[in-house]
Amino acid sequence: MSFLSAKNLTKYYDKSVAVKEIDFQLEQGQFISLLGPSGCGKSTTLNMLAGLESPSSGQIWLKGANITMQPPGKRDLSMVFQSYALFPHLSAQENILFGLKARKVAKPEQQKRLKHAIELVGLGEHSHKKPGQLSGGQCQRVALARSIVSQAPLCLMDEPLSNLDTKLRNEMRSEIRQLQRSLGLTVIYVTHDQVEAMSMADKIILLNRGQIEQQGSPESFYQNPQSLFVAGFIGHPPMNILRNKNQCIGVRPEHLLISDNGYLAQVNDCDYQGSQTVISVDLKQGPFAGNKLLKLCVPGKQQFSESCPIHISWQPSHEHHFCPKSGQRLAGLHYELKTAI
Ligand code: ADP
Ligand code: MG
């Protein structure tokens, strides 16, 4: 029996479908990321799990009980909203403690958890201010702290880091992950940022137009994208898609090589990023001649002038094959080689 399962969850708003027949399971202590572009149904799914939206059809099971019709307060979970949802008339500290007071948790325990949470999210001297006196990032940290102090076994987070600057975002990512591990929390974490999902999650569920496109470990997304949509969504820069009349293959930028006996290509642009340079080229030769703006990642600083000719190659084992019509993954050379060994 899984800790949480969503069975055939569907949500219509009027006649348009926001979430369609979603099925997934989650084990206790897992960190799951619901990933996908804006509007694909992530928040709707999370809100149904929280009990804030009722499904049009389907069921939600938590610890062996059907909770589909249970009100939010009866579900043993905490939630961090994208919009913070703080009380404007209460200080940060009072907002954080609100749920614990309502549940009549003993005062010393409240203070202990408050102190720890404030330290963890780095609110410090701001904890006496009201939301109106705090920046967006600080409000988001209050919302995170409120979820942390609740110590609910299931925590739902909707893009909790989207308003933080890059440095704090990176720090908070590992803080949340450490916290989740040390408290044994089960987390469902919504994000549109594939880097966040890849670096944090045990399991990713990628949504596309309200449906699950692929679910599995971060490695499986990188190594075995099941469709062109997944291939284009995971990886930074994303996988290059090369097409000709009959074929559609994907090769990751880090698997394209500059080599003297490769195919002729022309440089468009070099984007130096410190540890690597991303070179953009148009392919001029070979079975995929005519494909433009392919990206290559090469270590360190590499400078080529615009229109400079270079030669590129890749190993057949790094090709991902897709059906040109459906966009679905085909059992390509990569797959055959692997299974032949
Ligand atoms: P995401 O969180 O992935 O950006 P949402 O779950 O918020 O996406 O939205 C999924 C789809 O459902 C979108 O097309 C959105 O416009 C629609 N939607 C969300 N909430 C409502 C609502 N309350 N009423 C009508 N349509 C909604
Ligand atoms: Mg959303």
Short mmCIF file of C-alpha atoms and ligand atoms in Angstrom, two decimals, residues 42-43 82 158-159, ligand 2:
data_model
loop_
_atom_site.label_atom_id
_atom_site.label_comp_id
_atom_site.label_asym_id
_atom_site.label_seq_id
_atom_site.Cartn_x
_atom_site.Cartn_y
_atom_site.Cartn_z
CA LYS A 42 0.29 21.49 -11.29
CA SER A 43 -1.50 23.78 -8.83
CA GLN A 82 2.66 30.22 -4.39
CA ASP A 158 3.54 25.15 -4.70
CA GLU A 159 6.57 26.90 -6.25
MG MG B 2 0.59 27.01 -10.43
#
